[in-house]
Coordinates of C-alpha atoms in Angstrom, one line a residue:
M122 CA 108.1 79.8 153.2
A123 CA 111.4 79.6 155.2
P124 CA 111.7 82.0 158.1
I125 CA 114.8 83.7 156.6
E126 CA 112.9 84.3 153.3
Q127 CA 109.9 85.7 155.2
T128 CA 112.3 88.1 157.0
I129 CA 113.8 89.3 153.8
E130 CA 110.3 89.7 152.2
N131 CA 109.0 91.7 155.2
A132 CA 112.1 93.9 155.2
S133 CA 112.3 94.5 151.5
P134 CA 109.6 97.2 151.3
T135 CA 111.5 99.3 154.0
L136 CA 114.8 98.8 152.2
L137 CA 113.2 99.8 148.9
E138 CA 111.7 102.9 150.4
M139 CA 115.0 103.9 151.9
E140 CA 116.7 103.3 148.5
E141 CA 114.1 105.4 146.7
D142 CA 114.4 108.2 149.2
R143 CA 118.2 108.2 148.7
R144 CA 117.8 108.4 144.9
Q145 CA 115.3 111.2 145.1
S146 CA 117.6 113.2 147.4
M147 CA 120.6 112.7 145.1
S148 CA 118.4 113.6 142.1
Q149 CA 117.3 116.9 143.6
Q150 CA 120.9 117.9 144.4
K151 CA 122.8 116.7 141.3
S152 CA 120.6 115.8 138.4
V153 CA 120.4 117.8 135.3
P154 CA 117.3 117.3 133.1
T155 CA 118.1 116.4 129.5
E156 CA 114.8 117.4 128.1
P157 CA 113.7 120.7 129.6
E158 CA 110.1 121.8 129.0
T159 CA 111.2 125.2 127.7
D160 CA 114.4 126.8 126.8
P161 CA 114.1 130.5 127.5
V162 CA 116.9 132.9 127.4
A163 CA 117.7 132.7 131.0
I164 CA 119.5 135.5 133.0
K165 CA 121.2 132.8 135.0
S166 CA 123.1 131.5 132.0
G167 CA 125.6 134.4 132.2
T168 CA 126.3 137.4 134.2
E169 CA 123.7 140.2 134.0
G170 CA 126.2 142.7 132.7
E171 CA 127.4 140.4 129.9
Q172 CA 123.9 139.7 128.6
E173 CA 122.8 143.3 128.8
N174 CA 125.9 144.6 127.1
K175 CA 126.1 142.0 124.3
S176 CA 123.0 140.1 123.6
P177 CA 120.5 142.9 123.1
R178 CA 122.7 144.5 120.4
N179 CA 122.7 141.2 118.4
V180 CA 118.9 141.1 118.6
W181 CA 118.6 144.8 117.5
I182 CA 120.6 144.0 114.3
A183 CA 118.0 141.3 113.4
L184 CA 115.1 143.7 114.2
F185 CA 116.7 146.5 112.2
L186 CA 116.9 144.3 109.1
S187 CA 113.3 143.0 109.3
T188 CA 112.0 146.6 109.8
I189 CA 114.0 148.3 107.1
E190 CA 113.0 145.7 104.6
T191 CA 109.3 146.8 104.8
T192 CA 110.0 150.4 104.0
V193 CA 112.6 149.6 101.3
V194 CA 110.2 147.3 99.5
S195 CA 107.4 149.9 99.7
T196 CA 109.7 152.5 98.1
S197 CA 110.7 150.1 95.4
L198 CA 107.3 148.7 94.5
V199 CA 107.0 150.5 91.1
S200 CA 110.5 149.4 90.0
I201 CA 109.9 145.8 91.1
T202 CA 106.5 145.5 89.4
N203 CA 107.5 147.3 86.2
A204 CA 110.6 145.0 85.8
L205 CA 108.5 141.9 86.3
N206 CA 105.5 143.2 84.3
G207 CA 103.3 143.0 87.3
F208 CA 102.2 146.6 87.9
L209 CA 98.6 145.7 88.1
I210 CA 99.2 143.6 91.2
K211 CA 101.6 145.9 93.0
D212 CA 99.2 146.3 95.9
W213 CA 99.3 142.6 96.4
V214 CA 103.0 142.8 97.2
V215 CA 102.3 144.7 100.4
T216 CA 99.2 142.7 101.2
A217 CA 101.0 139.4 100.9
Y218 CA 103.8 140.6 103.1
L219 CA 101.3 141.7 105.8
L220 CA 99.3 138.4 105.6
T221 CA 102.2 136.3 106.7
Y222 CA 103.7 138.9 109.0
T223 CA 100.5 139.3 111.0
G224 CA 99.6 135.6 111.0
F225 CA 102.8 134.1 112.4
L226 CA 103.5 136.4 115.4
T227 CA 101.7 134.4 118.1
I228 CA 102.7 131.1 116.4
F229 CA 106.4 131.9 116.7
A230 CA 105.9 133.0 120.4
K231 CA 104.2 129.7 121.3
F232 CA 106.7 127.6 119.4
S233 CA 109.5 129.3 121.4
D234 CA 108.0 127.7 124.6
I235 CA 108.5 124.3 123.0
F236 CA 111.7 124.6 120.9
G237 CA 113.3 127.5 122.7
R238 CA 113.7 131.3 122.2
K239 CA 117.1 131.1 120.6
T240 CA 116.1 128.3 118.3
M241 CA 113.1 130.1 116.9
L242 CA 115.0 133.4 116.5
I243 CA 117.7 131.5 114.5
L244 CA 114.9 129.9 112.4
A245 CA 113.3 133.3 111.7
L246 CA 116.7 134.7 110.6
I247 CA 117.4 131.8 108.3
I248 CA 113.9 132.1 106.7
F249 CA 114.3 135.9 106.3
S250 CA 117.8 135.7 104.8
F251 CA 117.2 132.7 102.5
S252 CA 113.8 134.1 101.3
S253 CA 115.5 137.5 100.6
L254 CA 118.0 135.7 98.4
L255 CA 115.2 133.9 96.6
C256 CA 113.4 137.2 96.0
G257 CA 116.6 138.8 94.8
I258 CA 117.1 136.2 92.0
S259 CA 113.4 135.7 91.3
N260 CA 111.7 136.4 88.0
A261 CA 108.1 136.1 89.4
I262 CA 106.3 138.4 91.8
D263 CA 103.6 136.1 93.1
Y264 CA 105.5 134.7 96.1
I265 CA 108.0 137.5 96.6
P266 CA 106.7 139.1 99.8
C267 CA 105.1 136.1 101.5
I268 CA 108.2 134.2 102.8
P269 CA 110.2 137.2 104.1
G270 CA 107.0 138.2 105.9
I271 CA 107.2 134.9 107.9
G272 CA 110.9 135.6 108.8
A273 CA 110.2 139.2 109.8
S274 CA 107.3 138.1 111.9
G275 CA 109.4 135.6 113.8
I276 CA 112.2 138.2 114.4
Y277 CA 109.8 140.8 115.7
S278 CA 107.9 138.3 117.9
M279 CA 111.1 136.9 119.4
V280 CA 112.6 140.3 120.1
M281 CA 109.6 141.1 122.2
V282 CA 109.5 137.7 124.0
I283 CA 113.3 137.6 124.6
A284 CA 113.1 141.0 126.2
T285 CA 111.1 139.6 129.1
D286 CA 113.7 136.8 129.7
M287 CA 116.9 138.8 129.1
V288 CA 116.2 142.2 130.6
T289 CA 115.5 142.9 134.2
P290 CA 112.2 144.7 135.0
E291 CA 114.1 147.8 136.1
K292 CA 115.7 148.2 132.6
Y293 CA 112.8 146.9 130.6
G294 CA 111.6 150.5 129.7
K295 CA 115.1 151.4 128.6
Y296 CA 115.2 148.3 126.4
M297 CA 111.9 149.1 124.8
G298 CA 113.0 152.7 124.2
I299 CA 116.0 151.4 122.2
V300 CA 113.7 149.0 120.3
S301 CA 111.5 151.9 119.3
T302 CA 114.6 153.9 118.2
V303 CA 115.7 151.0 116.0
F304 CA 112.2 151.0 114.4
I305 CA 112.4 154.8 113.8
V306 CA 115.9 154.7 112.3
A307 CA 115.0 151.8 110.1
S308 CA 111.8 153.5 109.0
V309 CA 113.7 156.7 108.1
M310 CA 116.6 154.9 106.4
G311 CA 114.4 152.5 104.4
P312 CA 112.9 155.0 101.9
V313 CA 116.3 156.7 101.5
L314 CA 118.1 153.4 100.9
G315 CA 115.3 152.3 98.5
G316 CA 115.7 155.4 96.5
V317 CA 119.5 155.1 96.3
I318 CA 119.2 151.4 95.2
N319 CA 116.5 152.1 92.5
T320 CA 118.5 155.1 91.2
H321 CA 122.0 153.6 91.1
S322 CA 121.5 149.9 91.0
S323 CA 119.0 147.1 90.3
W324 CA 115.8 146.6 92.3
R325 CA 117.2 143.1 93.2
W326 CA 119.5 144.6 95.7
V327 CA 116.5 145.7 97.7
F328 CA 116.3 142.0 98.8
L329 CA 119.9 140.9 98.3
F330 CA 121.4 143.4 100.8
N331 CA 119.5 141.5 103.5
V332 CA 121.6 138.4 102.9
P333 CA 125.0 139.5 104.3
G334 CA 123.3 141.4 107.1
G335 CA 121.2 138.5 108.0
L336 CA 124.2 136.1 108.0
V337 CA 126.1 138.5 110.3
A338 CA 123.1 138.7 112.7
L339 CA 122.7 134.9 112.5
V340 CA 126.4 134.3 113.5
L341 CA 126.1 136.8 116.4
I342 CA 122.9 135.3 117.7
V343 CA 124.3 131.7 117.5
W344 CA 127.5 132.6 119.4
C345 CA 126.5 135.4 121.7
L346 CA 122.9 135.0 122.6
P347 CA 122.8 132.9 125.8
T348 CA 120.7 129.7 126.1
S349 CA 119.2 128.2 129.3
E350 CA 121.6 126.9 131.9
T351 CA 120.4 123.4 131.3
S352 CA 121.0 123.5 127.5
S353 CA 124.4 125.1 127.8
R354 CA 125.6 121.9 129.5
L355 CA 124.7 119.8 126.6
T356 CA 126.7 119.2 123.4
L357 CA 125.3 120.5 120.2
R358 CA 124.3 117.0 119.0
K359 CA 122.4 116.3 122.2
R360 CA 120.8 119.7 122.1
L361 CA 119.5 119.1 118.6
R362 CA 118.3 115.7 119.5
T363 CA 116.4 117.1 122.4
K364 CA 114.8 119.9 120.3
L365 CA 113.9 117.7 117.5
S366 CA 112.6 114.7 119.5
K367 CA 109.2 113.2 119.0
S368 CA 108.2 114.3 122.5
E369 CA 108.8 117.9 121.6
F370 CA 106.9 117.7 118.3
A371 CA 104.1 116.0 120.0
R372 CA 103.5 119.2 122.0
V373 CA 102.9 121.2 118.8
D374 CA 99.2 122.2 118.3
I375 CA 99.2 121.9 114.5
C376 CA 95.4 122.2 114.2
G377 CA 95.4 125.3 116.4
M378 CA 98.2 126.8 114.4
F379 CA 96.4 126.5 111.1
L380 CA 93.1 127.8 112.5
L381 CA 94.9 130.9 114.0
L382 CA 96.7 131.5 110.8
A383 CA 93.5 131.1 108.8
S384 CA 91.5 133.5 110.9
S385 CA 94.3 136.2 110.8
V386 CA 95.2 135.8 107.1
L387 CA 91.6 135.7 105.8
L388 CA 90.6 138.8 107.9
V389 CA 93.6 140.8 106.8
F390 CA 93.1 139.9 103.2
A391 CA 89.5 141.0 103.2
L392 CA 90.2 144.3 104.9
E393 CA 93.2 145.1 102.8
E394 CA 91.6 144.2 99.4
G395 CA 88.0 145.4 100.2
G396 CA 87.1 148.7 98.5
S397 CA 90.3 148.8 96.5
R398 CA 90.8 145.6 94.5
Y399 CA 87.3 144.2 95.1
P400 CA 84.0 145.8 96.0
W401 CA 83.0 145.3 99.7
D402 CA 79.9 143.4 98.7
S403 CA 81.7 141.0 96.4
A404 CA 82.1 137.3 97.1
A405 CA 85.9 137.8 97.1
I406 CA 85.5 139.9 100.3
I407 CA 82.5 138.4 102.0
A408 CA 83.7 134.8 101.8
P409 CA 87.1 135.4 103.5
V410 CA 85.3 137.4 106.3
V411 CA 82.8 134.6 107.0
L412 CA 85.6 132.0 106.8
A413 CA 87.7 134.0 109.2
I414 CA 84.9 134.2 111.8
I415 CA 84.3 130.4 111.4
A416 CA 88.0 129.7 111.9
A417 CA 88.1 131.9 115.0
I418 CA 85.1 130.1 116.5
V419 CA 86.5 126.7 115.7
L420 CA 89.9 127.8 117.1
V421 CA 88.4 128.8 120.5
S422 CA 86.5 125.5 120.7
W423 CA 89.5 123.4 119.7
E424 CA 91.8 125.1 122.2
A425 CA 89.2 124.7 125.0
F426 CA 88.9 121.0 124.1
L427 CA 92.7 120.6 124.3
Q428 CA 93.0 122.4 127.6
K429 CA 90.1 120.5 129.2
R430 CA 91.3 117.1 128.0
G431 CA 94.8 117.7 129.3
S432 CA 96.3 116.7 126.0
V433 CA 100.1 116.6 125.6
Q434 CA 99.5 119.1 122.8
E435 CA 99.9 122.6 124.1
P436 CA 97.2 125.1 122.8
V437 CA 98.8 127.7 120.6
F438 CA 96.5 130.2 122.3
P439 CA 95.2 128.9 125.6
P440 CA 91.6 130.0 126.2
S441 CA 92.4 130.6 129.9
I442 CA 94.1 133.8 128.8
L443 CA 90.7 135.2 127.7
K444 CA 89.2 134.3 131.1
D445 CA 91.5 136.7 132.7
R446 CA 89.9 140.2 132.7
L447 CA 93.2 142.0 132.8
L448 CA 94.8 140.1 129.9
T449 CA 91.7 140.4 127.8
A450 CA 91.5 144.1 128.4
M451 CA 95.2 144.4 127.5
L452 CA 94.6 142.6 124.2
L453 CA 91.7 145.0 123.3
T454 CA 93.7 148.1 124.4
A455 CA 96.7 147.0 122.3
F456 CA 94.5 146.6 119.3
F457 CA 93.1 150.1 119.7
V458 CA 96.5 151.6 120.4
G459 CA 97.9 150.3 117.1
F460 CA 94.8 151.3 115.1
P461 CA 95.1 155.1 115.1
F462 CA 98.9 155.3 115.3
V463 CA 99.6 153.5 112.0
A464 CA 96.7 155.3 110.2
I465 CA 98.2 158.6 111.3
V466 CA 101.7 157.6 110.2
V467 CA 100.2 156.8 106.7
N468 CA 97.8 159.7 106.5
V469 CA 99.8 162.7 107.7
P470 CA 102.3 162.5 104.8
Q471 CA 99.5 161.9 102.3
R472 CA 97.6 164.9 103.6
A473 CA 100.7 167.0 103.4
Q474 CA 101.1 166.1 99.8
A475 CA 97.5 166.2 98.7
V476 CA 96.4 169.3 100.6
S477 CA 99.6 171.3 101.3
S478 CA 101.4 170.3 98.0
L479 CA 104.6 169.3 99.9
S480 CA 107.2 167.1 98.4
P481 CA 107.4 163.5 99.5
L482 CA 110.6 164.3 101.5
R483 CA 109.0 167.3 103.3
A484 CA 105.8 165.4 103.9
G485 CA 107.8 162.6 105.5
L486 CA 109.6 165.1 107.7
A487 CA 106.2 166.3 109.0
L488 CA 106.1 163.0 111.0
L489 CA 109.3 163.7 112.9
P490 CA 107.5 165.1 116.1
L491 CA 105.5 161.9 116.4
L492 CA 108.4 159.6 115.7
L493 CA 110.7 161.4 118.1
A494 CA 108.2 161.6 120.9
S495 CA 107.4 157.8 120.8
P496 CA 110.8 156.4 121.9
F497 CA 111.1 159.2 124.5
A498 CA 107.7 158.2 126.0
T499 CA 108.7 154.5 125.9
A500 CA 111.8 155.2 128.0
L501 CA 109.8 157.5 130.3
S502 CA 107.1 154.8 130.9
G503 CA 109.9 152.4 132.0
F504 CA 111.3 154.9 134.4
L505 CA 107.9 155.7 135.9
T506 CA 106.9 152.1 136.4
S507 CA 110.3 150.8 137.5
N508 CA 111.9 153.7 139.4
L509 CA 108.9 155.7 140.7
K510 CA 106.8 152.5 141.1
I511 CA 103.7 154.0 139.4
P512 CA 101.1 151.3 138.7
P513 CA 100.9 150.6 135.0
F514 CA 97.1 151.1 135.0
Y515 CA 97.4 154.8 135.4
L516 CA 99.9 155.1 132.6
V517 CA 97.8 153.1 130.2
L518 CA 94.8 155.1 131.1
G519 CA 96.7 158.4 130.6
A520 CA 98.1 157.2 127.3
S521 CA 94.6 156.3 126.0
I522 CA 93.3 159.8 127.0
L523 CA 96.2 161.4 125.2
Q524 CA 95.5 159.5 122.0
L525 CA 91.8 160.4 122.2
I526 CA 92.7 164.1 122.6
R527 CA 95.0 164.0 119.6
V528 CA 92.7 162.3 117.2
G529 CA 89.7 164.3 118.5
L530 CA 91.3 167.6 118.0
S531 CA 92.5 166.7 114.5
C532 CA 88.8 166.4 113.4
S533 CA 88.6 170.2 113.2
Y534 CA 91.5 170.8 110.8
P535 CA 90.5 173.7 108.5
T536 CA 89.5 172.5 105.0
D537 CA 89.8 175.9 103.3
Q538 CA 93.5 176.4 103.8
T539 CA 96.4 174.5 102.2
K540 CA 99.2 175.2 104.8
V541 CA 100.0 172.5 107.3
P542 CA 98.3 173.7 110.6
P543 CA 101.0 174.5 113.2
S544 CA 98.9 172.8 115.8
Q545 CA 99.4 169.5 113.9
Y546 CA 103.0 169.2 115.2
G547 CA 101.9 169.6 118.8
F548 CA 99.1 167.0 118.2
E549 CA 101.8 164.6 116.8
V550 CA 103.8 165.0 120.0
I551 CA 100.7 164.1 122.0
M552 CA 100.1 161.1 119.8
G553 CA 103.7 159.9 120.0
I554 CA 103.6 160.1 123.8
G555 CA 100.3 158.3 124.0
F556 CA 101.5 155.5 121.7
G557 CA 105.0 155.0 123.1
M558 CA 103.8 155.1 126.7
G559 CA 100.7 153.0 126.1
L560 CA 102.2 150.1 124.2
T561 CA 105.3 149.7 126.4
T562 CA 103.3 149.9 129.6
I563 CA 100.8 147.3 128.3
L564 CA 103.8 144.9 127.7
T565 CA 105.2 145.8 131.2
F566 CA 101.8 145.2 132.7
A567 CA 101.4 141.9 130.9
R568 CA 104.7 140.8 132.2
A569 CA 103.4 141.3 135.8
V570 CA 100.1 139.6 135.2
A571 CA 100.7 136.7 132.8
G572 CA 103.2 134.6 134.8
E573 CA 105.9 132.4 133.3
K574 CA 103.6 129.7 131.9
H575 CA 101.8 132.0 129.3
M576 CA 104.4 134.8 129.1
A577 CA 105.5 134.1 125.6
V578 CA 102.0 133.6 124.2
V579 CA 100.7 136.7 125.8
M580 CA 103.5 138.8 124.5
G581 CA 103.1 137.4 121.0
A582 CA 99.3 137.9 121.1
I583 CA 99.6 141.5 122.3
T584 CA 102.0 142.1 119.5
Q585 CA 99.8 140.4 117.0
V586 CA 96.6 142.3 117.8
R587 CA 98.5 145.6 117.8
V588 CA 99.9 144.8 114.4
L589 CA 96.5 143.6 113.3
G590 CA 95.0 146.9 114.4
G591 CA 97.7 148.8 112.5
T592 CA 97.1 146.6 109.4
I593 CA 93.3 147.1 109.4
S594 CA 93.3 150.9 110.1
P595 CA 95.0 152.1 106.8
A596 CA 92.6 149.9 104.8
I597 CA 89.5 151.2 106.4
C598 CA 90.7 154.8 106.4
S599 CA 91.6 154.5 102.7
T600 CA 88.1 153.3 102.0
I601 CA 86.6 156.3 103.9
L602 CA 88.8 158.7 101.9
N603 CA 88.1 157.1 98.5
N604 CA 84.3 157.0 99.1
H605 CA 84.3 160.7 99.9
V606 CA 86.9 162.0 97.4
K607 CA 86.2 160.1 94.2
P608 CA 82.7 161.3 93.5
R609 CA 83.7 164.9 94.3
I610 CA 86.8 164.8 92.1
L611 CA 84.8 163.4 89.2
S612 CA 82.5 166.4 89.6
I613 CA 85.4 168.8 89.3
V614 CA 87.7 167.3 86.6
S615 CA 87.4 164.7 83.8
P616 CA 87.6 161.0 84.4
K617 CA 91.1 160.9 82.8
Q618 CA 92.3 163.7 85.0
A619 CA 90.8 162.0 88.0
Q620 CA 92.7 158.8 87.3
T621 CA 95.9 160.8 86.9
I622 CA 95.4 162.2 90.4
Y623 CA 94.7 158.8 91.8
D624 CA 98.0 157.6 90.3
S625 CA 100.0 160.5 91.6
L626 CA 99.0 163.3 93.9
S627 CA 101.5 165.6 92.2
A628 CA 99.1 165.8 89.3
I629 CA 97.0 168.1 91.3
Q630 CA 99.5 170.9 90.5
D631 CA 98.6 170.6 86.8
L632 CA 95.0 171.7 87.4
T633 CA 93.7 175.2 87.2
P634 CA 93.8 177.3 90.5
S635 CA 90.1 176.9 91.0
Q636 CA 90.2 173.1 90.4
Q637 CA 93.2 172.8 92.7
A638 CA 91.3 174.5 95.5
A639 CA 88.2 172.3 95.1
V640 CA 90.2 169.1 94.9
K641 CA 92.3 170.0 97.9
R642 CA 89.2 170.8 99.9
A643 CA 87.7 167.4 99.0
F644 CA 90.9 165.7 100.3
A645 CA 90.9 167.8 103.4
E646 CA 87.3 166.9 104.2
G647 CA 88.1 163.2 103.6
Y648 CA 91.0 163.2 106.0
N649 CA 88.8 164.9 108.6
L650 CA 86.3 162.1 108.2
Q651 CA 89.0 159.6 108.8
N652 CA 89.9 161.4 112.0
I653 CA 86.2 161.2 113.1
F654 CA 86.2 157.5 112.6
M655 CA 89.5 157.0 114.4
T656 CA 88.1 159.1 117.3
A657 CA 85.3 156.6 117.8
L658 CA 87.8 153.7 117.7
T659 CA 90.2 155.5 120.1
A660 CA 87.3 156.1 122.5
L661 CA 86.7 152.3 122.5
G662 CA 90.4 151.9 123.4
L663 CA 89.9 154.2 126.4
I664 CA 86.9 152.1 127.5
A665 CA 89.0 148.9 127.2
A666 CA 91.8 150.6 129.3
C667 CA 89.3 151.3 132.1
F668 CA 88.8 147.5 132.5
L669 CA 92.5 147.3 133.6
W670 CA 91.4 148.9 136.9
E671 CA 92.0 147.0 140.1
R672 CA 90.9 148.0 143.7
H673 CA 94.6 148.0 144.6
P674 CA 96.5 148.6 141.4
R675 CA 99.5 146.4 141.1
K676 CA 103.0 147.7 140.4
A677 CA 105.1 146.4 137.6
V678 CA 108.0 145.3 139.8

């Protein structure tokens, strides 16, 4: 080799290294990645004031629509099923909605890590609005509630996840307080709106009114909700190409998604239908429970395999979350927080009608102390953790104690009087404070523990187990009540009269005074049995909250 060629060859590695260093330096200073790993709603994409004044309001509209739909449909069940000759399967309408609503919460949260928060919220709104249109023009009841449940699940999940990206820790409690208020207003307006629609119009408007509202929310989200700083620099075409690229879809854990969905849906189905539509010992109930357990075991094994292998697929629920004692305790606590709250929201009006003979309107108003205390406690927890720097552990523990006190005291309601005990309203305030403070503080605590990598999944999982607890509790409590009340009512009145009472609690007023007293006593005893059961579950929640203890309790911010 010629001397000059040897000189170039010997020098080339040094020159190449210098050129590589120069390129890396320029890349660090100027490069903009075109395919970001995630696309969260970033605070950096706009000024803090602009986002906190505009974006949350747009999210609240979407949340309001998804929440009010549940109560409107429940009020209109009889009208819908009668019109479509499906009265015998009216309970399936609620169950089908809950199946998809519960099953997709974590899935939407995980997909937002891959395809972006804004993208998944837009998709949820499209599903919700389009499926509402389909339900409004449908002549079949079989699939009516399933698809809107998917959209509503995505909206709820994304609202909770986006809150962690959009709102600063100092204002997180305030944000969650407003979210709770949106739920309350929607829950109160839903039955009223459903009654107005059924009285003055067709049941189809129960679904159709979501279409214009959903489109308005969709436009506001598209134009006003900020995206990440990286995505905002790209054109719409490049943004879509990035989101829908093969590399992004390769990250989707399809197997894990179906296993998670199967375990949730099968369990909810069995607990909702057991004791009402099918006997608990029937194959229709036992088989789904067994399959749900198998799906859960396979899910954990599959997710552990993906994580250990280092696959490009991202586990829909990383098993490493369950290895963290604090996160596992949060999931258990959230489950037990949702369990008594939803059962009480359902049972208090029922007891007021069955035992105290109140009208449906007055029975619903009996819940006001609980519903008003919840958002107040939510905002208070944010103030205590953010402004006074109180560690979340103490608030979660205190909230669990308050819930246990409320449920425990309600076990001793008198069964020989028909008036609503005045102490009930005070107990409801205690329950509202316990629920509002407990759930919000758990989410705040999770925000401090989970880290950015698993933030969305943890938020989605906490929401899902809380909703799961709230879905299971009315089903189990209903079984407890029915098992106690039915044989006693049959010993008091004829089977025909008993069936009339099961169909409408107002039929109790048609009985003789002595029969009324005996039937009301049976119902009062049944509701007290429910409270005894919920006391045991709430005690487990307190035990789970104790596992959030740390030698040096961390602060939220």
